[in-house]
Tab-separated table of C-alpha atoms in Angstrom:
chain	number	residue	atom	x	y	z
L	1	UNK	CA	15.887	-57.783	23.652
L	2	UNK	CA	13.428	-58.449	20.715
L	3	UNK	CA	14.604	-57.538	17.259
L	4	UNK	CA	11.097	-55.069	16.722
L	5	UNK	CA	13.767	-51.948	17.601
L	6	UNK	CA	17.276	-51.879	16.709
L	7	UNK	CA	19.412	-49.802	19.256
L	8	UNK	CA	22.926	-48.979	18.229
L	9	UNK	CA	25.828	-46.256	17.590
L	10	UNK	CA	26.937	-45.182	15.137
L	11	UNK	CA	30.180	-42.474	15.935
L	12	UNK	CA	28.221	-39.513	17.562
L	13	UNK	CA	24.775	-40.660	16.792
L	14	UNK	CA	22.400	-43.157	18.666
L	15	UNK	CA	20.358	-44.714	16.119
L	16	UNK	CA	16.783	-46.049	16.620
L	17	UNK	CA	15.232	-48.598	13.827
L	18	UNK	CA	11.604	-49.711	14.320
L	19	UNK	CA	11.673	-52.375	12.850
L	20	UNK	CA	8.173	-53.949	13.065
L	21	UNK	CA	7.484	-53.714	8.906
L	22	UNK	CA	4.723	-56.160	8.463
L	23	UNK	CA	2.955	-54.562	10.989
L	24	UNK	CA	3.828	-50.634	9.406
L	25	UNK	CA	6.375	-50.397	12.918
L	26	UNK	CA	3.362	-50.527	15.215
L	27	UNK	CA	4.611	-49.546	18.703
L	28	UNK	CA	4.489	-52.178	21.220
L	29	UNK	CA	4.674	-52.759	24.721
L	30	UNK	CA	8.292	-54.099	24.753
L	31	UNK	CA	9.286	-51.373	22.549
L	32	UNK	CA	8.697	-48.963	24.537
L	33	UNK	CA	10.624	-50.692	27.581
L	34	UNK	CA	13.482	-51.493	25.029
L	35	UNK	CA	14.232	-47.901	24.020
L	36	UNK	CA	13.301	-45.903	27.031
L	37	UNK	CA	16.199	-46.628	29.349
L	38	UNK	CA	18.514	-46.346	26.008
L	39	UNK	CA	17.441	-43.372	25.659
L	40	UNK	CA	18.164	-42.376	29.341
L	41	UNK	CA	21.472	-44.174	28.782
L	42	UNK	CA	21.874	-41.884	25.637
L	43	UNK	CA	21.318	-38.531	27.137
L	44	UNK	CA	23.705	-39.291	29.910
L	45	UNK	CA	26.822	-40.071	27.296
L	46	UNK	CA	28.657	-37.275	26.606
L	47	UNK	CA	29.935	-39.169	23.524
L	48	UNK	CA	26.094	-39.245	21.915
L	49	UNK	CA	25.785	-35.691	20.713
L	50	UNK	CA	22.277	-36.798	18.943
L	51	UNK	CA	19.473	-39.233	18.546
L	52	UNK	CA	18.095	-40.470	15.130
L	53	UNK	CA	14.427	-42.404	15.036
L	54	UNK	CA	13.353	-43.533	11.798
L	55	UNK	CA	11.252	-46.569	10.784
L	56	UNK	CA	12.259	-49.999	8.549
L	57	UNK	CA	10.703	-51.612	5.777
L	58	UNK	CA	9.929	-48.828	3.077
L	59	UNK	CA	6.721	-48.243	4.121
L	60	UNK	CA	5.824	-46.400	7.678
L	61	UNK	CA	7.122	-44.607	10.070
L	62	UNK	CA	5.254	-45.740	12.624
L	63	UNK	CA	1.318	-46.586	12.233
L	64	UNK	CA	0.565	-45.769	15.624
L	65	UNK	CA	0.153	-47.713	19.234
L	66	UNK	CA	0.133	-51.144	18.729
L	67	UNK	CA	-3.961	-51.024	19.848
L	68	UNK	CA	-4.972	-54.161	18.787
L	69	UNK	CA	-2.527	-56.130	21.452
L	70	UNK	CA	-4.011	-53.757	23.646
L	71	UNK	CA	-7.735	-54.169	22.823
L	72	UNK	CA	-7.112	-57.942	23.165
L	73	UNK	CA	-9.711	-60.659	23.536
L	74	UNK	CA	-13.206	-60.122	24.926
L	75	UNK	CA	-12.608	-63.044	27.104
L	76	UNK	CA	-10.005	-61.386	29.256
L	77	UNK	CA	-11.336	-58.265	30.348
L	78	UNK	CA	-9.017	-58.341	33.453
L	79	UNK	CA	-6.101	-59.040	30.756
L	80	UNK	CA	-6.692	-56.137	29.088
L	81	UNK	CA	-7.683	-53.638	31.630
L	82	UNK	CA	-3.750	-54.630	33.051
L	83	UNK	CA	-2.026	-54.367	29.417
L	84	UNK	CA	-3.988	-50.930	28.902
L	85	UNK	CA	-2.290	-49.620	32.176
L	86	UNK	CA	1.406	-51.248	31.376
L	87	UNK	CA	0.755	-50.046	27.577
L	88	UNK	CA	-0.117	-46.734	28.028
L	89	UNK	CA	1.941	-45.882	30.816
L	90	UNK	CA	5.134	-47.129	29.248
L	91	UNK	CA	4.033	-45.030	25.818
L	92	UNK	CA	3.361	-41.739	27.632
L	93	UNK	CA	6.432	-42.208	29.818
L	94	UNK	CA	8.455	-42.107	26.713
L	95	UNK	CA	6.789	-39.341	25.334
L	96	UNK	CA	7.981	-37.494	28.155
L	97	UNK	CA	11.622	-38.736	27.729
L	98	UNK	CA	11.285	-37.464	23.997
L	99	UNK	CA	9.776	-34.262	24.796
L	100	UNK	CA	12.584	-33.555	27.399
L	101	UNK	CA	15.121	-34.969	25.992
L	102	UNK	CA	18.145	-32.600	26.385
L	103	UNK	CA	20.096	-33.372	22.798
L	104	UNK	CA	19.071	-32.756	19.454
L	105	UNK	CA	16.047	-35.613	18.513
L	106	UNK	CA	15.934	-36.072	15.024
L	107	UNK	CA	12.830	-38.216	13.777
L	108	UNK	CA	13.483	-38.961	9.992
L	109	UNK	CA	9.341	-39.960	8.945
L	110	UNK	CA	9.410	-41.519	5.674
L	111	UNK	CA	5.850	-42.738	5.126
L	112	UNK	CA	2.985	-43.637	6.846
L	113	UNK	CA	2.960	-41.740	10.808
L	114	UNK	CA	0.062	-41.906	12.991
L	115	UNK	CA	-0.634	-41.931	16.245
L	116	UNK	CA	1.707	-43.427	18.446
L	117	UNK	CA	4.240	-42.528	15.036
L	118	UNK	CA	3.624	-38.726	16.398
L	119	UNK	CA	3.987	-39.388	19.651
L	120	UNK	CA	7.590	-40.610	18.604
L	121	UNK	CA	8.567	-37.342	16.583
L	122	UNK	CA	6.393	-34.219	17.198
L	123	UNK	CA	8.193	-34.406	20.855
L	124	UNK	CA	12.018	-33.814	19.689
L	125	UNK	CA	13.358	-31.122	18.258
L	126	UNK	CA	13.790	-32.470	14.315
L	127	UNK	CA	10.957	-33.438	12.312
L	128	UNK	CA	11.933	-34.745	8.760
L	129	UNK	CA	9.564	-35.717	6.491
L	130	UNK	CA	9.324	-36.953	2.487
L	131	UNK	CA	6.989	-36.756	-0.122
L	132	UNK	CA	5.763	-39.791	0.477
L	133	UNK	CA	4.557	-38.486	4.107
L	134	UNK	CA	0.982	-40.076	4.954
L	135	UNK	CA	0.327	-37.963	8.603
L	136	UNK	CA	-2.700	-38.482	10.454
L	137	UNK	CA	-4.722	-38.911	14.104
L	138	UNK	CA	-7.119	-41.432	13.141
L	139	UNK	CA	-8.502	-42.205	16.521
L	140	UNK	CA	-12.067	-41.092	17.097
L	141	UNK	CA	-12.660	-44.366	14.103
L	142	UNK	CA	-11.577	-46.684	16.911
L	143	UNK	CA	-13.608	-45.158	19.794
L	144	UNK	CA	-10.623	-43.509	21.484
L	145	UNK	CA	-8.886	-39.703	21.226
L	146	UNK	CA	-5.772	-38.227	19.688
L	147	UNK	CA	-3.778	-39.245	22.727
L	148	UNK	CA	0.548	-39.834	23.220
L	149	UNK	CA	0.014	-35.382	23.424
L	150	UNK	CA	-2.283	-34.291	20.534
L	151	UNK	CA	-4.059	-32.502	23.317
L	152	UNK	CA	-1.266	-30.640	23.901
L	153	UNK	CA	0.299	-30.411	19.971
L	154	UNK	CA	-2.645	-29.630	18.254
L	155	UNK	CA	-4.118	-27.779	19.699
L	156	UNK	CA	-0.905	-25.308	18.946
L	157	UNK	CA	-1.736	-26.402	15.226
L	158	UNK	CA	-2.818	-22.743	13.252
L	159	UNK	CA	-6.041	-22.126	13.727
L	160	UNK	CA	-9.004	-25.223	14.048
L	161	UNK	CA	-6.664	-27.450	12.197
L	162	UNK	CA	-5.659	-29.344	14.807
L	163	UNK	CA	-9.233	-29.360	16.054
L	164	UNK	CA	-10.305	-31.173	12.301
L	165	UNK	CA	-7.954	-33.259	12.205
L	166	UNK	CA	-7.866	-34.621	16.118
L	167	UNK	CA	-12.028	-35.054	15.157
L	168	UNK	CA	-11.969	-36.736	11.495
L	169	UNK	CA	-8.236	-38.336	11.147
L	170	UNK	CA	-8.227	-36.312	8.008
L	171	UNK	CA	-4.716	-37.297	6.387
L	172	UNK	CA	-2.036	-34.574	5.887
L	173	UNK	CA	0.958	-34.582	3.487
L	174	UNK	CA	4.117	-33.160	3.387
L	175	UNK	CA	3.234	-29.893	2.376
L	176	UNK	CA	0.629	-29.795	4.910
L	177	UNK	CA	3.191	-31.268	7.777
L	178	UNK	CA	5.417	-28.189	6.922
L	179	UNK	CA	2.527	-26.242	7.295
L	180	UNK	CA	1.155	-27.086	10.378
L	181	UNK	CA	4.477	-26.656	12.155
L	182	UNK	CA	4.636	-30.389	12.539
L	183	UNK	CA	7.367	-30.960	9.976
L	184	UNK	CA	10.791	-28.824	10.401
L	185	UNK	CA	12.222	-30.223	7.136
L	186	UNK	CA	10.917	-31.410	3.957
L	187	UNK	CA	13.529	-33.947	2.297
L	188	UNK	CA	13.459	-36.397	-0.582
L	189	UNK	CA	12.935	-40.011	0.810
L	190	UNK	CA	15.445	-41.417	-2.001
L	191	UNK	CA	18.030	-39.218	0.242
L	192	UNK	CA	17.258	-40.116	3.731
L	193	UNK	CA	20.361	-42.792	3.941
L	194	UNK	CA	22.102	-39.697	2.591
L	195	UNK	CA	20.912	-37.263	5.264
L	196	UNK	CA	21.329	-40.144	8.510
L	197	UNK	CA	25.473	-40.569	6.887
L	198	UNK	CA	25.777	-36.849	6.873
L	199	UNK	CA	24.367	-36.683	10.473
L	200	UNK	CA	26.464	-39.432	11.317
L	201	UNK	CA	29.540	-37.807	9.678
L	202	UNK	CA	28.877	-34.401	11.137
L	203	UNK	CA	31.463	-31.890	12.509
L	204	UNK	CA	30.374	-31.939	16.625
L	205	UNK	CA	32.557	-28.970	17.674
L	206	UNK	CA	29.982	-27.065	17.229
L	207	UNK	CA	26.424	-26.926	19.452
L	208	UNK	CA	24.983	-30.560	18.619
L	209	UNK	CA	21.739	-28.280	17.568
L	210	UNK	CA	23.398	-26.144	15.174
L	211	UNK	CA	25.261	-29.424	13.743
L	212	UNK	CA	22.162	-30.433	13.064
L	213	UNK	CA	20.364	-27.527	11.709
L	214	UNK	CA	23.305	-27.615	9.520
L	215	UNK	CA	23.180	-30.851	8.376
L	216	UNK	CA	19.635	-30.382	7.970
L	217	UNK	CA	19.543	-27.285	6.040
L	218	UNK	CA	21.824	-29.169	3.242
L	219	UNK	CA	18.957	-31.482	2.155
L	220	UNK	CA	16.123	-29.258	1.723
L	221	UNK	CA	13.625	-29.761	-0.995
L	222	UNK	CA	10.600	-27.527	-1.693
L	223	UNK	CA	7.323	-28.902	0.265
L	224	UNK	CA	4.764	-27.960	-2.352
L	225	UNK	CA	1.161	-26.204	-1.501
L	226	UNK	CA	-0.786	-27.249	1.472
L	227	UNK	CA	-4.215	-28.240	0.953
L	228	UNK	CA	-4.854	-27.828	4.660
L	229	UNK	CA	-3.808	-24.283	4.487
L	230	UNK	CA	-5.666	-23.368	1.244
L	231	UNK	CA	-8.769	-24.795	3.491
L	232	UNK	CA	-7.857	-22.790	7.113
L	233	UNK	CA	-10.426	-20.608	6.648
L	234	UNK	CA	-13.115	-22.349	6.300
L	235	UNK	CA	-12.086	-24.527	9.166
L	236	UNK	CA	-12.111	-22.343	11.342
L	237	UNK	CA	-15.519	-21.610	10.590
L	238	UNK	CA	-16.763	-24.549	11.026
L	239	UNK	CA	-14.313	-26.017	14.112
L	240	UNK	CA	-14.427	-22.914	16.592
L	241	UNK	CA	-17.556	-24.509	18.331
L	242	UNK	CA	-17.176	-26.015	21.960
L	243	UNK	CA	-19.857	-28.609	20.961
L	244	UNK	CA	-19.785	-31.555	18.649
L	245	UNK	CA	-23.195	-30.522	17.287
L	246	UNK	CA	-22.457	-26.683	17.138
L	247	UNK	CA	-19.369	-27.790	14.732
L	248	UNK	CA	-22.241	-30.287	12.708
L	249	UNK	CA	-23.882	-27.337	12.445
L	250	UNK	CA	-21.736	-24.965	10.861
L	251	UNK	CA	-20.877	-27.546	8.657
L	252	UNK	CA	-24.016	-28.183	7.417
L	253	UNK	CA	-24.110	-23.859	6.792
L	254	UNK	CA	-21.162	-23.888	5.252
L	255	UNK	CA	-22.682	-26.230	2.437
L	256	UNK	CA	-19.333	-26.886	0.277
L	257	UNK	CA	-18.664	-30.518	-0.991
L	258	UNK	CA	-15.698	-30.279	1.498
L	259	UNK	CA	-18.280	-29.495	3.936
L	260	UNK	CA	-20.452	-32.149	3.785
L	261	UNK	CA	-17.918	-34.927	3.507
L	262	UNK	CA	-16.252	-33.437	6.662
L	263	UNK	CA	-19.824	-33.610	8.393
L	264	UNK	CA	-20.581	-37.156	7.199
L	265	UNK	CA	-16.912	-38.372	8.489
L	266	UNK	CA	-17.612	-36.592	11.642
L	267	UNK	CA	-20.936	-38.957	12.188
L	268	UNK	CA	-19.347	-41.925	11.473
L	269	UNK	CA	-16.978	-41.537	14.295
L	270	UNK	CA	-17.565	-42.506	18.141
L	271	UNK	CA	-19.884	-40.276	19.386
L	272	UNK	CA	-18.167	-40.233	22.622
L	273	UNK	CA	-15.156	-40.255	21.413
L	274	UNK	CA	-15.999	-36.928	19.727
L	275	UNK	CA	-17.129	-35.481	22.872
L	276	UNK	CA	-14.035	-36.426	24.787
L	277	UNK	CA	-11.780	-35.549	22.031
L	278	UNK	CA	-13.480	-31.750	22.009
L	279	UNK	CA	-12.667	-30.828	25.544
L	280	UNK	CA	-9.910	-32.472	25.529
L	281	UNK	CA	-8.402	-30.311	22.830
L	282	UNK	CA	-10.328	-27.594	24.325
L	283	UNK	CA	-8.469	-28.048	27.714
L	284	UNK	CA	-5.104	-28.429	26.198
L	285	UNK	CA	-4.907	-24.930	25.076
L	286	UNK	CA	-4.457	-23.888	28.337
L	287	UNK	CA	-2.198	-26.778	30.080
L	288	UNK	CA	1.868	-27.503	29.139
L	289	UNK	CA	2.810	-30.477	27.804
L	290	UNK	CA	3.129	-32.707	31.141
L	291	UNK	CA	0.288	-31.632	32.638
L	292	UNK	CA	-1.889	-33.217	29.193
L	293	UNK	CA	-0.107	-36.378	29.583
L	294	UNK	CA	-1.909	-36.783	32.919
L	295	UNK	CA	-5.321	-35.924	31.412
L	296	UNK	CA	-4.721	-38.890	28.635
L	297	UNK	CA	-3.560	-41.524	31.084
L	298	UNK	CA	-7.117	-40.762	32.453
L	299	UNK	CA	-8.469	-40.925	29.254
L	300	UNK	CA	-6.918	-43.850	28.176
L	301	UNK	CA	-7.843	-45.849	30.726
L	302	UNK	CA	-11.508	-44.624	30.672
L	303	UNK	CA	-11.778	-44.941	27.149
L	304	UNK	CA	-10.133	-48.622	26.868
L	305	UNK	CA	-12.740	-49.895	28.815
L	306	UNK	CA	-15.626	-48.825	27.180
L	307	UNK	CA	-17.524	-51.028	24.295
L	308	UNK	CA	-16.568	-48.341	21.839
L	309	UNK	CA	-12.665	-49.339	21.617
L	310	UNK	CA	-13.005	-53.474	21.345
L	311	UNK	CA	-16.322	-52.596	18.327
L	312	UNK	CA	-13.503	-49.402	16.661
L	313	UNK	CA	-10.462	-52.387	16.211
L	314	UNK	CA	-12.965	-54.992	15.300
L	315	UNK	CA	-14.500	-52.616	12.463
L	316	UNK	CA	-11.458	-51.268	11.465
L	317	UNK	CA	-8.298	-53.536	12.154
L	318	UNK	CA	-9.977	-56.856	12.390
L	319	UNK	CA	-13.149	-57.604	10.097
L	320	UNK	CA	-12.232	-54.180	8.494
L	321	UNK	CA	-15.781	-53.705	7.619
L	322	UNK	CA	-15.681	-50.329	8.374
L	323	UNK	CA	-19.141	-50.701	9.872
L	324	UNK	CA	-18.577	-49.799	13.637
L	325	UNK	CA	-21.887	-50.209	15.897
L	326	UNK	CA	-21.276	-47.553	18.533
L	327	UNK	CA	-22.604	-47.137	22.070
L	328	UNK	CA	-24.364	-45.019	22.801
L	329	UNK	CA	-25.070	-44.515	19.240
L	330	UNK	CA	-25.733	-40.668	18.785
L	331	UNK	CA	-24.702	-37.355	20.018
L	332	UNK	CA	-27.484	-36.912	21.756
L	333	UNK	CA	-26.785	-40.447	23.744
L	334	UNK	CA	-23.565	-39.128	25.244
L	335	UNK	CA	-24.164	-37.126	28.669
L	336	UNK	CA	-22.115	-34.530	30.147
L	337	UNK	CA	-21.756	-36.999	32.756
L	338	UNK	CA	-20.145	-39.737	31.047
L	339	UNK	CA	-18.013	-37.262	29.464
L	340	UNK	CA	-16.975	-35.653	32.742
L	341	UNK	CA	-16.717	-39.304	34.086
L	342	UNK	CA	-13.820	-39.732	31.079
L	343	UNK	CA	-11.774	-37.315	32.898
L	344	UNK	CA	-11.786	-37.961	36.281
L	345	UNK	CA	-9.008	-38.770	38.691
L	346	UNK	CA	-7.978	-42.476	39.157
L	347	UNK	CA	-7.453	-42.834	42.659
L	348	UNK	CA	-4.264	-45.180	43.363
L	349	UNK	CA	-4.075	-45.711	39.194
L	350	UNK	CA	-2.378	-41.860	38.065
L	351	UNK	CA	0.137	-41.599	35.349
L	352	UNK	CA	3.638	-40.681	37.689
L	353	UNK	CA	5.800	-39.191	34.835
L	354	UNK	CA	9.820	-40.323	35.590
L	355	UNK	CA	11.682	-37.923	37.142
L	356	UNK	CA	14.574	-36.990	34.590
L	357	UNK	CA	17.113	-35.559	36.925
């Protein structure tokens, strides 16, 4: 077992450590394999009463899906098209473990979470965060979508919020986590050892939820003022539209500074990304959580093999010159067709979520 997650228990309490720091507890492909069948072990031991998830180093959460690995090298297309199956399919197969998991989940987020870090936490039932919270779905920058459920979660966000921040990756803190529903408790990080001993420590004779919730409830610090929520209005102004364009537009009436910062992030991003991204929130208003994972397998895979992913890590991870050269290169490139294409079924290559008994 590789030492990038630490698996043990601790009296009641199964205890998850990412423990990836240099690389901000990127999610990898053996991570996922490492934890998922603990966590099946887990929810079968009537000793565990509840699962803690938290991240090592001081600095992250989790940054996300380790993307990179999975982007690999040009010169192995076939390479990569297999790791983007193995990789994705392991991810959003314990994303469904999380989301059904039947004892109380408790993700203690300290830091930087994105991506893959949410699709780790937004799925159990405890979300604690700090001030030092840096939340965000920063995906459209590296040609794919807001995947491991955001088409599912945020749409569910209050209002167009999730719709703004699945499109730009705008970063959220804790106030605005508490906000948006994403956080369920706002602690200070210089207490999190604190609040793991307590859980750790806690009387069990009670429902492992309320134990919790108990637990919990002793830690609580104020969250502050959410920017986000001071801005929901105007969001949903401008992020009601079923287009891409018919949001640039509204933007560009709306006129504020905020406004036209939002609309110039919005065309640095992949255009198809965008596109995808849209309906994809769009659809998940209407579809449970299981039923979205499906959708982003499809995605995934569609959206992994385009030019836009391998040119989104190379500008961003790699030669970090933020200058990504996207194709096709506008809005106005992108055809219904190619979007529709995104979302098709995979005959013989579907994502078969684990039965869970």
């Amino acid at each position: 077992m590789s030492e990038d997650v630490l698996l043990e228990t601790r009296g009641a309490v199964g205890l998850v450590t990412l423990n990836r720091p240099r690389a901000l507890n990127a999610l990898s492909l053996g991570m996922c394999r490492a934890l998922h069948p603990r966590l099946d072990a887990w929810a079968a031991d009537p000793a565990v009463k509840a699962v803690v998830i938290r991240g090592a180093g001081g600095k992250a959460f989790c940054a996300g899906g380790d993307v990179r690995a999975v982007a690999g090298s040009v010169d192995r297309p076939e390479g990569e098209a297999s790791l983007s199956r193995e990789f994705f399919q392991a991810e959003y197969a314990l994303n469904h473990r999380i989301h059904h998991f039947p004892k109380p989940f408790v993700a203690l987020v300290d830091g930087i979470c994105m991506g893959g870090g949410l699709g780790l936490s937004m799925h159990g039932g405890f979300r604690v965060v700090t001030e030092r919270l840096l939340l965000a779905m920063p995906e459209t920058a590296i040609g794919i979508f807001p995947d491991v459920g955001g088409g599912w979660f945020l749409p569910r966000f209050p209002g167009e919020t999730g719709t703004y921040l699945g499109l730009t990756g705008a970063r959220c803190d804790a106030a605005d986590a508490v906000w948006l529903g994403y956080a369920t408790h706002r602690v200070e990080s210089s207490r999190m050892e604190e609040v793991l001993d307590a859980l750790v420590a806690a009387d069990w004779s009670a429902p492992a939820h309320h134990a919790v919730a108990h637990v919990l409830a002793g830690f609580l610090a104020e969250p502050g003022t959410s920017a986000l929520e001071a801005r929901a209005d105007a969001i949903a102004r401008c992020f009601r539209g079923d287009r891409v364009e018919d949001i640039l537009a509204a933007l560009e009436r709306e006129g504020s500074t905020w406004a036209e910062q939002t609309r110039a992030t919005l065309l640095r991003m992949s255009p198809t990304s965008l596109k995808v991204t849209l309906r994809q929130l769009r659809e998940g208003r209407g579809r449970d959580y299981d039923a979205m994972a499906r959708v982003e397998y499809r995605l995934s895979q569609a959206l992994t093999a385009r030019p836009d992913f391998r040119e989104g890590i190379r500008a961003v991870l790699v030669d970090k010159d933020q200058q990504p050269r996207w194709s096709p290169a506008t809005l106005a490139e992108v055809t219904d067709a190619e979007v529709e294409a995104c979302f098709a079924p995979r005959p013989g290559d579907e994502l078969v979520l684990p039965s869970l008994g």
